GROMACS .gro file of C-alpha atoms in nm:
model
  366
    1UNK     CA    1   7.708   8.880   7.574
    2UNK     CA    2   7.744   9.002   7.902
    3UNK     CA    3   7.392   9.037   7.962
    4UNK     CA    4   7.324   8.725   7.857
    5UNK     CA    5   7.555   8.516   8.092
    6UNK     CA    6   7.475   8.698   8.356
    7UNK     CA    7   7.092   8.649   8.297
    8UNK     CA    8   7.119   8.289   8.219
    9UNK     CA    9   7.368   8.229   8.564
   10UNK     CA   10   7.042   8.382   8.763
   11UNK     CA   11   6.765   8.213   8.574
   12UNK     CA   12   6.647   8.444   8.362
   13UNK     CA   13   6.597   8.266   8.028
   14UNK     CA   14   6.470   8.640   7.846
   15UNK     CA   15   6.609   8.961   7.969
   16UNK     CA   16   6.671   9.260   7.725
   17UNK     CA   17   6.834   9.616   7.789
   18UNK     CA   18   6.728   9.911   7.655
   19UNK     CA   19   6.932  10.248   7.679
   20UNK     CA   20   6.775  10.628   7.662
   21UNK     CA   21   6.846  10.824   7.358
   22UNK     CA   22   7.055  11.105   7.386
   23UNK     CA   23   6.705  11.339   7.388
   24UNK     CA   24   6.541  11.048   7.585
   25UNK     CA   25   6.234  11.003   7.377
   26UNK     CA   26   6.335  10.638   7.291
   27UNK     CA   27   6.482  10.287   7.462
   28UNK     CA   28   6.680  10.185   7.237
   29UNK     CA   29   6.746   9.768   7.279
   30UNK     CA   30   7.131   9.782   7.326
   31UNK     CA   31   7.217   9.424   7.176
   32UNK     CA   32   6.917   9.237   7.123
   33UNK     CA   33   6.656   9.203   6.783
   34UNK     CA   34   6.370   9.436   6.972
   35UNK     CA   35   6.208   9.752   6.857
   36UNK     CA   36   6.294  10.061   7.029
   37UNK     CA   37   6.034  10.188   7.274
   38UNK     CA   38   5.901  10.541   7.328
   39UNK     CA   39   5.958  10.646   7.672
   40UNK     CA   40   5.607  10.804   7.640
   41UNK     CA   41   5.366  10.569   7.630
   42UNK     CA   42   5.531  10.227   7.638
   43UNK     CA   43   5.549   9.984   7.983
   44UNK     CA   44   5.924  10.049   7.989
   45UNK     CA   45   5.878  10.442   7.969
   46UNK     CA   46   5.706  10.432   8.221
   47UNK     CA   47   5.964  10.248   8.434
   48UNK     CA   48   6.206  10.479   8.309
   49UNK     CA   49   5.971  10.824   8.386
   50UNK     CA   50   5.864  10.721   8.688
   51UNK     CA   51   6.239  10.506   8.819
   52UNK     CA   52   6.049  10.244   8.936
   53UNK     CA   53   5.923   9.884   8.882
   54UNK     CA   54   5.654   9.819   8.654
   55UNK     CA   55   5.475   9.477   8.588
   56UNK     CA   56   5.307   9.392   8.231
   57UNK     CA   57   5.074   9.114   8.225
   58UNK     CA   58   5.052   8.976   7.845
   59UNK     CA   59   4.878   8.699   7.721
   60UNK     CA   60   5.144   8.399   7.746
   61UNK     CA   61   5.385   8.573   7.978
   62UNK     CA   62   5.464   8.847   8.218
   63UNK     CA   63   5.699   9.127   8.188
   64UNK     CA   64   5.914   9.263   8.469
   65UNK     CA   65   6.046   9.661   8.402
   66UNK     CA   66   6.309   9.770   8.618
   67UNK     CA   67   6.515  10.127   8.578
   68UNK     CA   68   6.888  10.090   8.508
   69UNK     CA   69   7.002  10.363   8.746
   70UNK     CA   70   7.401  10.419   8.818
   71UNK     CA   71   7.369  10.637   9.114
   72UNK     CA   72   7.093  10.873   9.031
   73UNK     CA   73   7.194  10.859   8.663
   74UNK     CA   74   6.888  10.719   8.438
   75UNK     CA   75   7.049  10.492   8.216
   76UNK     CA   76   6.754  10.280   8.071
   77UNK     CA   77   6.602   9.992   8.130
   78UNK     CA   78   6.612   9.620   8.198
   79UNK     CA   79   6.283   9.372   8.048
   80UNK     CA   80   6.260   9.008   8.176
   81UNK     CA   81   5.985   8.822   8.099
   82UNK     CA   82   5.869   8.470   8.259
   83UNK     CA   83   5.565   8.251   8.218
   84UNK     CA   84   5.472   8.288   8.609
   85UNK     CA   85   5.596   8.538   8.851
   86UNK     CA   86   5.754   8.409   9.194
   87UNK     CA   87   5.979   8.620   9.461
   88UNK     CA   88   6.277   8.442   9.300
   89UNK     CA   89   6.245   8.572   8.989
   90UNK     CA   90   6.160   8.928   9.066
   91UNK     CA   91   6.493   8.898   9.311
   92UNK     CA   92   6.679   8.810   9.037
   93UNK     CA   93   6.543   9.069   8.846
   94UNK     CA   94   6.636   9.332   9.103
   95UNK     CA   95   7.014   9.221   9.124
   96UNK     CA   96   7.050   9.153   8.731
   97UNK     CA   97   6.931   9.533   8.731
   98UNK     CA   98   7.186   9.651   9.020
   99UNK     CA   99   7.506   9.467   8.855
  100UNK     CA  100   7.422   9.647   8.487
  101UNK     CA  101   7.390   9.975   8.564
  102UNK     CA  102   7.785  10.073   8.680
  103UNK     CA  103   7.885   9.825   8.416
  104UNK     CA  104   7.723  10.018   8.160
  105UNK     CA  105   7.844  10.340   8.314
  106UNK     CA  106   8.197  10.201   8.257
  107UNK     CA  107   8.171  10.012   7.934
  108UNK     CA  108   7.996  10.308   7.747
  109UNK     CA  109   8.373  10.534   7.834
  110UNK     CA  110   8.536  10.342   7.618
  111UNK     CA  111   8.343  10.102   7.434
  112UNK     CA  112   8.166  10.311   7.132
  113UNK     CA  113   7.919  10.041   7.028
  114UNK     CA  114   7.759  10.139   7.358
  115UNK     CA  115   7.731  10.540   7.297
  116UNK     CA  116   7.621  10.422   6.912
  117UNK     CA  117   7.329  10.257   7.027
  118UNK     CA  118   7.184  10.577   7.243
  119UNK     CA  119   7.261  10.805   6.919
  120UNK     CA  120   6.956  10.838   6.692
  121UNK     CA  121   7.185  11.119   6.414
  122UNK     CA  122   7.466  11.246   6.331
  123UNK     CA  123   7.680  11.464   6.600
  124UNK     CA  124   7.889  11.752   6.526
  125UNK     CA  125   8.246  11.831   6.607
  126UNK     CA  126   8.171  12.109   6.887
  127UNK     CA  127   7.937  11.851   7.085
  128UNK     CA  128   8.102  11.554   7.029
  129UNK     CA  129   8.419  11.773   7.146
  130UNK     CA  130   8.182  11.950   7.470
  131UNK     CA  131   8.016  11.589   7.542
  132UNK     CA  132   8.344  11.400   7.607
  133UNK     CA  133   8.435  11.634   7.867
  134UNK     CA  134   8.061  11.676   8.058
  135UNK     CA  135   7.988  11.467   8.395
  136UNK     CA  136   7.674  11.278   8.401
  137UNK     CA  137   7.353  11.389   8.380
  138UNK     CA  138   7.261  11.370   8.722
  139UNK     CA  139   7.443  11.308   9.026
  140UNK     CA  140   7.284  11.296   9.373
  141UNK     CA  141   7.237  11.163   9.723
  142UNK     CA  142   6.880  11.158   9.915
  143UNK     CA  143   6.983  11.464  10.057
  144UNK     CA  144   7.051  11.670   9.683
  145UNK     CA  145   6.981  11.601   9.269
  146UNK     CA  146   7.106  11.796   9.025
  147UNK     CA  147   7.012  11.735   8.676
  148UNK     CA  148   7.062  11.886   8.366
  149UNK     CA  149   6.962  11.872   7.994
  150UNK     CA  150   7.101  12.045   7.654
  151UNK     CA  151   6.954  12.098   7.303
  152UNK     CA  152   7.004  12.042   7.019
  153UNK     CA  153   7.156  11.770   7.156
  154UNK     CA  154   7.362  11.652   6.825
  155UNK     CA  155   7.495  12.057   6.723
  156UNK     CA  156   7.553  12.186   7.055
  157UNK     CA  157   7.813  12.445   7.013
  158UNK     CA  158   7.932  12.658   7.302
  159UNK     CA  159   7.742  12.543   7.617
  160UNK     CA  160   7.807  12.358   7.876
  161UNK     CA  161   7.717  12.228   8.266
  162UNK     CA  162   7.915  12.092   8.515
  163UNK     CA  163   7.805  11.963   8.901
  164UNK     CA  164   7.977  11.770   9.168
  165UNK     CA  165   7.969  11.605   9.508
  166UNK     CA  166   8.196  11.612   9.794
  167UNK     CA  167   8.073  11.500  10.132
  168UNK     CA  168   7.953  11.855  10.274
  169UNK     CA  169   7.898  12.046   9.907
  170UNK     CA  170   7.723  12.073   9.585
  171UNK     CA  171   7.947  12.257   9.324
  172UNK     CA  172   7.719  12.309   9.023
  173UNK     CA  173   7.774  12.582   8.669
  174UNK     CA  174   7.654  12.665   8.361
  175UNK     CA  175   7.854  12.809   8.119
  176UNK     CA  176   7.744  12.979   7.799
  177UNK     CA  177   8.071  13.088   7.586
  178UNK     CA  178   8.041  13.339   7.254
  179UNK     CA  179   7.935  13.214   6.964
  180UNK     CA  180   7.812  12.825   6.792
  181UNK     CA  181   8.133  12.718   6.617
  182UNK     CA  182   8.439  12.491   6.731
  183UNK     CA  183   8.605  12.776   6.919
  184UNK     CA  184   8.281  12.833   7.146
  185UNK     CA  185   8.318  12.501   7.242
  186UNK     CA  186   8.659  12.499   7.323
  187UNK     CA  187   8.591  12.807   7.493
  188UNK     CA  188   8.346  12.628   7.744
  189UNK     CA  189   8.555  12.355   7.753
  190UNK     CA  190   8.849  12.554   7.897
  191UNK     CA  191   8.600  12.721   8.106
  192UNK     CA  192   8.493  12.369   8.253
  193UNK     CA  193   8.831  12.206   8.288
  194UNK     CA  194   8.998  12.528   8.478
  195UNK     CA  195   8.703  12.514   8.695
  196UNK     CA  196   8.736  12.178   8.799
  197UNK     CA  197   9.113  12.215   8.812
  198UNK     CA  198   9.069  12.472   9.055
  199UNK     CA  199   8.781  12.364   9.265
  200UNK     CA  200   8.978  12.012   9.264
  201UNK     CA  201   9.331  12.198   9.481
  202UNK     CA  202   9.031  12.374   9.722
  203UNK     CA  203   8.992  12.690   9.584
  204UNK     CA  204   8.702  12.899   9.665
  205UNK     CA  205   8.423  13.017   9.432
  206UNK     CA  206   8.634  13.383   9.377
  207UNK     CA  207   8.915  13.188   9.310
  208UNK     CA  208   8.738  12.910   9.057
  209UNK     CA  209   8.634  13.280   8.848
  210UNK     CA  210   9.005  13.402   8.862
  211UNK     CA  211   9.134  13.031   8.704
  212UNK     CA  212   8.858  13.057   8.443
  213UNK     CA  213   8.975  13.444   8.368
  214UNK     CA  214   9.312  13.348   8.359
  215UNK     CA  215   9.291  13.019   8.188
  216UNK     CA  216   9.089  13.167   7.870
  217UNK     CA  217   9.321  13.502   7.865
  218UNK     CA  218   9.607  13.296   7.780
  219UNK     CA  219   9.534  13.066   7.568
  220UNK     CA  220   9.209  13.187   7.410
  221UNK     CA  221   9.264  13.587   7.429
  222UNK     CA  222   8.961  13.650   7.246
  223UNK     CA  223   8.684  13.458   7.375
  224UNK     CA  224   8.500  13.487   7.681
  225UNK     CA  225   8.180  13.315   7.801
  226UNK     CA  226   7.914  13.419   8.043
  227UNK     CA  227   7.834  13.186   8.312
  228UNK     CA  228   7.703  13.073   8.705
  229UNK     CA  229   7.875  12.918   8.926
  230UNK     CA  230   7.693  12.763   9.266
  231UNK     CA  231   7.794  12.579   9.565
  232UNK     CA  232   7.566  12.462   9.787
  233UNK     CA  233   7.613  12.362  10.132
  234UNK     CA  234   7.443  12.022  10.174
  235UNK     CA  235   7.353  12.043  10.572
  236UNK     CA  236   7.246  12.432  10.568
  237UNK     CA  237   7.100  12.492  10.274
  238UNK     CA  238   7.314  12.791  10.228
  239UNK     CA  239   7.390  12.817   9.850
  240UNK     CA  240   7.613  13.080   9.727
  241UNK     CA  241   7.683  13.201   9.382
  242UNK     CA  242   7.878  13.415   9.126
  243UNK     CA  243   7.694  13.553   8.788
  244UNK     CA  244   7.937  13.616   8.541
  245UNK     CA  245   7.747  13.838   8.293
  246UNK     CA  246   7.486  13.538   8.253
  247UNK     CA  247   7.087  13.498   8.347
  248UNK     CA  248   7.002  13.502   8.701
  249UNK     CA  249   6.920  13.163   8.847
  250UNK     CA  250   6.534  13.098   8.928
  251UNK     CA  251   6.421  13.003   9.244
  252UNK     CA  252   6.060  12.774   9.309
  253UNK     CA  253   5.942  12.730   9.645
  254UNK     CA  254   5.687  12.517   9.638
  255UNK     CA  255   5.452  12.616   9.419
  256UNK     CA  256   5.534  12.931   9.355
  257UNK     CA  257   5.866  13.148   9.163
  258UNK     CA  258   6.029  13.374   9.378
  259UNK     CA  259   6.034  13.661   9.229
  260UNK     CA  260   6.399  13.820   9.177
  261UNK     CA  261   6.514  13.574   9.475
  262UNK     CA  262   6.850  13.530   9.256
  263UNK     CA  263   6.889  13.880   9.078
  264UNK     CA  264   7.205  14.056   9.148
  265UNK     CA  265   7.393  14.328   8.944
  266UNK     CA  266   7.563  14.070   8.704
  267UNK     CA  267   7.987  14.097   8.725
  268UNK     CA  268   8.148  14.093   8.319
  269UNK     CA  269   8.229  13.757   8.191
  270UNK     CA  270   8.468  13.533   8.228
  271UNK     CA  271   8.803  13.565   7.989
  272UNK     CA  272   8.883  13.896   7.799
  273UNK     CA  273   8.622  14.123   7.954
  274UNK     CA  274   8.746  14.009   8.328
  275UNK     CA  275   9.113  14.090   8.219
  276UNK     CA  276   8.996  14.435   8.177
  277UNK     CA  277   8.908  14.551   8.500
  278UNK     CA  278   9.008  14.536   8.818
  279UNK     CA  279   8.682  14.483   9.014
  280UNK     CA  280   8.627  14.166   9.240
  281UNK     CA  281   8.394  13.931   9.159
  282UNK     CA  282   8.053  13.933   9.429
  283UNK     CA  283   7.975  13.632   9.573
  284UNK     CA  284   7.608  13.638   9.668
  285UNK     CA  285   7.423  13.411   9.903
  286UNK     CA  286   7.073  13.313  10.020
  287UNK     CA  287   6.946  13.054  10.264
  288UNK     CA  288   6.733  12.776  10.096
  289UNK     CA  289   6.450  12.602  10.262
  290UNK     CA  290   6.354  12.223  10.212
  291UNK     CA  291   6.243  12.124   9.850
  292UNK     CA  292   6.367  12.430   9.655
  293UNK     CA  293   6.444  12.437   9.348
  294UNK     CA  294   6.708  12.630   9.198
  295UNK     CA  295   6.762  12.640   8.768
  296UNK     CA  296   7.067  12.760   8.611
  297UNK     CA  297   6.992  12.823   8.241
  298UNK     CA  298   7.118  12.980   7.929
  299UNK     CA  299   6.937  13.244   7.761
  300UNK     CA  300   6.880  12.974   7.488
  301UNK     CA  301   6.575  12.844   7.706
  302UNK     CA  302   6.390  13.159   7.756
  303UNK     CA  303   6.458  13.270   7.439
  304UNK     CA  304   6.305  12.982   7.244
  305UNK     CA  305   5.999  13.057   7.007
  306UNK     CA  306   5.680  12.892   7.047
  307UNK     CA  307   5.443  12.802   6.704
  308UNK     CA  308   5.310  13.169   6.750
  309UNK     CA  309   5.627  13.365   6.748
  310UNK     CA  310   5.607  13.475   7.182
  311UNK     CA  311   5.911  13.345   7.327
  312UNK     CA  312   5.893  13.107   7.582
  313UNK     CA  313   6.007  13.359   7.865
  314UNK     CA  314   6.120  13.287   8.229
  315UNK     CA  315   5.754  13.298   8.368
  316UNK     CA  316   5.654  12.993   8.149
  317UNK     CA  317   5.971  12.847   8.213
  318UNK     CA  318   5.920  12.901   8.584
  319UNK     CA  319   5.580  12.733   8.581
  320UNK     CA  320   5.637  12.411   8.397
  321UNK     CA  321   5.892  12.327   8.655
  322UNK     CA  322   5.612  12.405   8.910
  323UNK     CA  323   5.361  12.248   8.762
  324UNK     CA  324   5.587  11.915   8.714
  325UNK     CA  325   5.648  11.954   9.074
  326UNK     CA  326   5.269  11.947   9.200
  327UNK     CA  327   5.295  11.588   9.007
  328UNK     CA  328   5.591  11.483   9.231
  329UNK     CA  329   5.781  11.410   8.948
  330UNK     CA  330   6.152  11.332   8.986
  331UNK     CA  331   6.388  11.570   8.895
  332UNK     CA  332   6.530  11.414   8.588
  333UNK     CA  333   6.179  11.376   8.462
  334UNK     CA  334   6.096  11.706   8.457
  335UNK     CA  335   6.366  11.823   8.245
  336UNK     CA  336   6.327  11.573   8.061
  337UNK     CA  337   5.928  11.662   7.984
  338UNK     CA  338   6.037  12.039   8.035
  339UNK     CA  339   6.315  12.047   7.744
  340UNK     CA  340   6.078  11.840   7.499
  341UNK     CA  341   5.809  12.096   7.565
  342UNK     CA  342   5.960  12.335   7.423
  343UNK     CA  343   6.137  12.196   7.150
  344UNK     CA  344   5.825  12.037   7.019
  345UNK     CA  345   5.618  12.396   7.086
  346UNK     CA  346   5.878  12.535   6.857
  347UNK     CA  347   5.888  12.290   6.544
  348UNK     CA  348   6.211  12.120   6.718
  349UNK     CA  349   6.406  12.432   6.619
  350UNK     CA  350   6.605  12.652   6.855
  351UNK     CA  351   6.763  12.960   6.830
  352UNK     CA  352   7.038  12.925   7.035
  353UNK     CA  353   7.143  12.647   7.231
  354UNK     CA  354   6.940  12.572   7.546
  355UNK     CA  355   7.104  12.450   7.871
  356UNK     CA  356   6.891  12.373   8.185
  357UNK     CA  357   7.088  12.237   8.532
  358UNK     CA  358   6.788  12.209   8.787
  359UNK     CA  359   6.916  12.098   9.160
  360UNK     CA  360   6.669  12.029   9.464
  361UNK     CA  361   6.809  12.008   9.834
  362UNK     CA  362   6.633  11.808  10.009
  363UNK     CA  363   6.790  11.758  10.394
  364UNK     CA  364   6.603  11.493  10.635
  365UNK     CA  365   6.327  11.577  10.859
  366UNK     CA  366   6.429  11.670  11.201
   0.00000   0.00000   0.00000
């Protein structure tokens, strides 16, 4: 309804929204009688791949695509069609675009008939239970993106990521807690929410590990979840990190993997193992240049089979990022291509849940 008033108050007689699926392979029209789209292949995909406009001439009329982006948040897109194209109408098209997006964003908190309509299954307890409690898929600025994906995106059990923004900082994790069952995910949920409960009263990255540790030991004794947790300082590049008993972070420069840029002696997890020793945690640090990319992952990822039984490894890992890269793909997109490489290499099956958070600092030229 409210995309109709609001497209009939600016002229447009026929404008449609679609949203992404929750594995973003499909638009999905979010009120309208339309087919759903793929995102590969179709005029709208590729306003949604490539976040930009996208102009289909048809026989009797002409279709404007515009991205519905909240932020740096890929939300869908909007379709308006017209029998001749003027400035007007693309303007109109533009702001119609700009006013849906953070309505969306809000409606879709509360309002279920908006998450219904990105869901293409069924969703389990521990990811409908993890899912309520994750930020948005990607947050950024021109200066910094982070992104992040997770599969099997209806049975996720006991991952989880987690990245915000202050004015001078990145904060960024990925947590991977014990098991695939409800307590894993209220594991990583506990993980997540003493994080952010201690990064939120100014705590330092030490002290966001000692919350987690503390948090978990008392009211989930025996649980514990590996995991990484990054900040990044936005004017520097300096990015610092702590590896709790998790696999190291990967570092592309360009067009290359650094090779063990991000490989430290791992500290014990988080939760009962922590309690158990005395040690400090290490916070490590390294200086990032412009256009690096840094991915946090679960072993889930580079553990995944491929049709022929190799696993898909780190290296390969490392190199689809790259190669997305030499395309200059956005961010989002290439997790988004990344993630559905894999699953469809591997039958759509995983082994273990598989969590990618890819961030790319980008300062201005001096």
């Amino acid at each position: 309804m409210i995309v109709t008033l609001a497209a009939e108050a600016m002229g447009l007689a026929a404008a449609v929204v679609y949203l992404a699926d929750l594995q973003q392979r499909q638009l999905i029209p979010l009120a309208a009688p339309a087919e759903p789209l793929a995102i590969d292949g179709s005029a709208g995909g590729w306003a949604y791949r490539k976040q930009d406009l996208h102009i289909e001439e048809g026989a009797q009329e002409i279709t404007v695509w515009l991205p519905l982006i909240d932020g740096a948040e890929r939300l869908g897109v909007l379709a308006a069609s017209t029998p001749a194209m003027d400035p007007s109408f693309l303007l109109h098209c533009r702001a119609l675009a700009a006013l849906l997006a953070p309505l969306i964003t809000s409606k879709r908190a509360y309002k279920d008939s908006v998450v219904q309509r990105t869901r293409t299954e069924p969703m389990g307890l521990p990811a409908e239970m993890l899912r309520a409690l994750l930020p948005p898929r990607t947050i950024g600025t021109p200066r910094i993106v982070s992104t992040a994906v997770m599969e099997p995106a209806y049975e996720i059990g006991g991952d989880a990521y987690d990245h915000a923004l202050t004015p001078t900082t990145l904060h960024a994790a990925v947590v991977d807690a014990m098991g695939h069952d409800l307590s894993s995910g209220l594991t990583a949920t506990v993980a997540l929410a003493a994080c952010r409960n201690a990064r939120r009263t100014g705590s330092d990255l030490s002290e966001l590990t000692t919350a987690v540790d503390a948090a978990l030991g008392e009211w989930l004794p025996d649980q514990f979840c590996t995991a990484v947790l990054v900040q990044l300082d936005l004017a520097t590049g300096a990015l610092r990190w702590i590896n709790c008993g998790h696999p190291p972070p990967l570092l592309v420069r360009g067009q290359h993997l650094v090779a063990e840029a991000m490989e430290r002696e791992p500290d014990v997890p988080m939760g009962l193992p922590a309690l158990l020793t005395d040690a400090p945690r290490q916070v490590h640090q390294i200086a990032l240049e412009p256009g690096d990319r840094v991915l946090l992952h679960t072993d889930g990822i580079t553990e995944a089979r491929l049709a022929d039984g190799t696993e898909f490894g780190a290296h390969r890992f490392a190199q689809a990022v790259i190669h997305a890269a030499s395309t200059g793909e956005p961010a989002p997109e290439t997790l988004r291509r990344l993630i559905h490489s894999v699953l469809d290499a591997g039958g759509n099956k995983l082994r273990d849940d598989a969590t990618i958070l890819l961030l790319e600092w980008n300062p201005p030229l001096p």
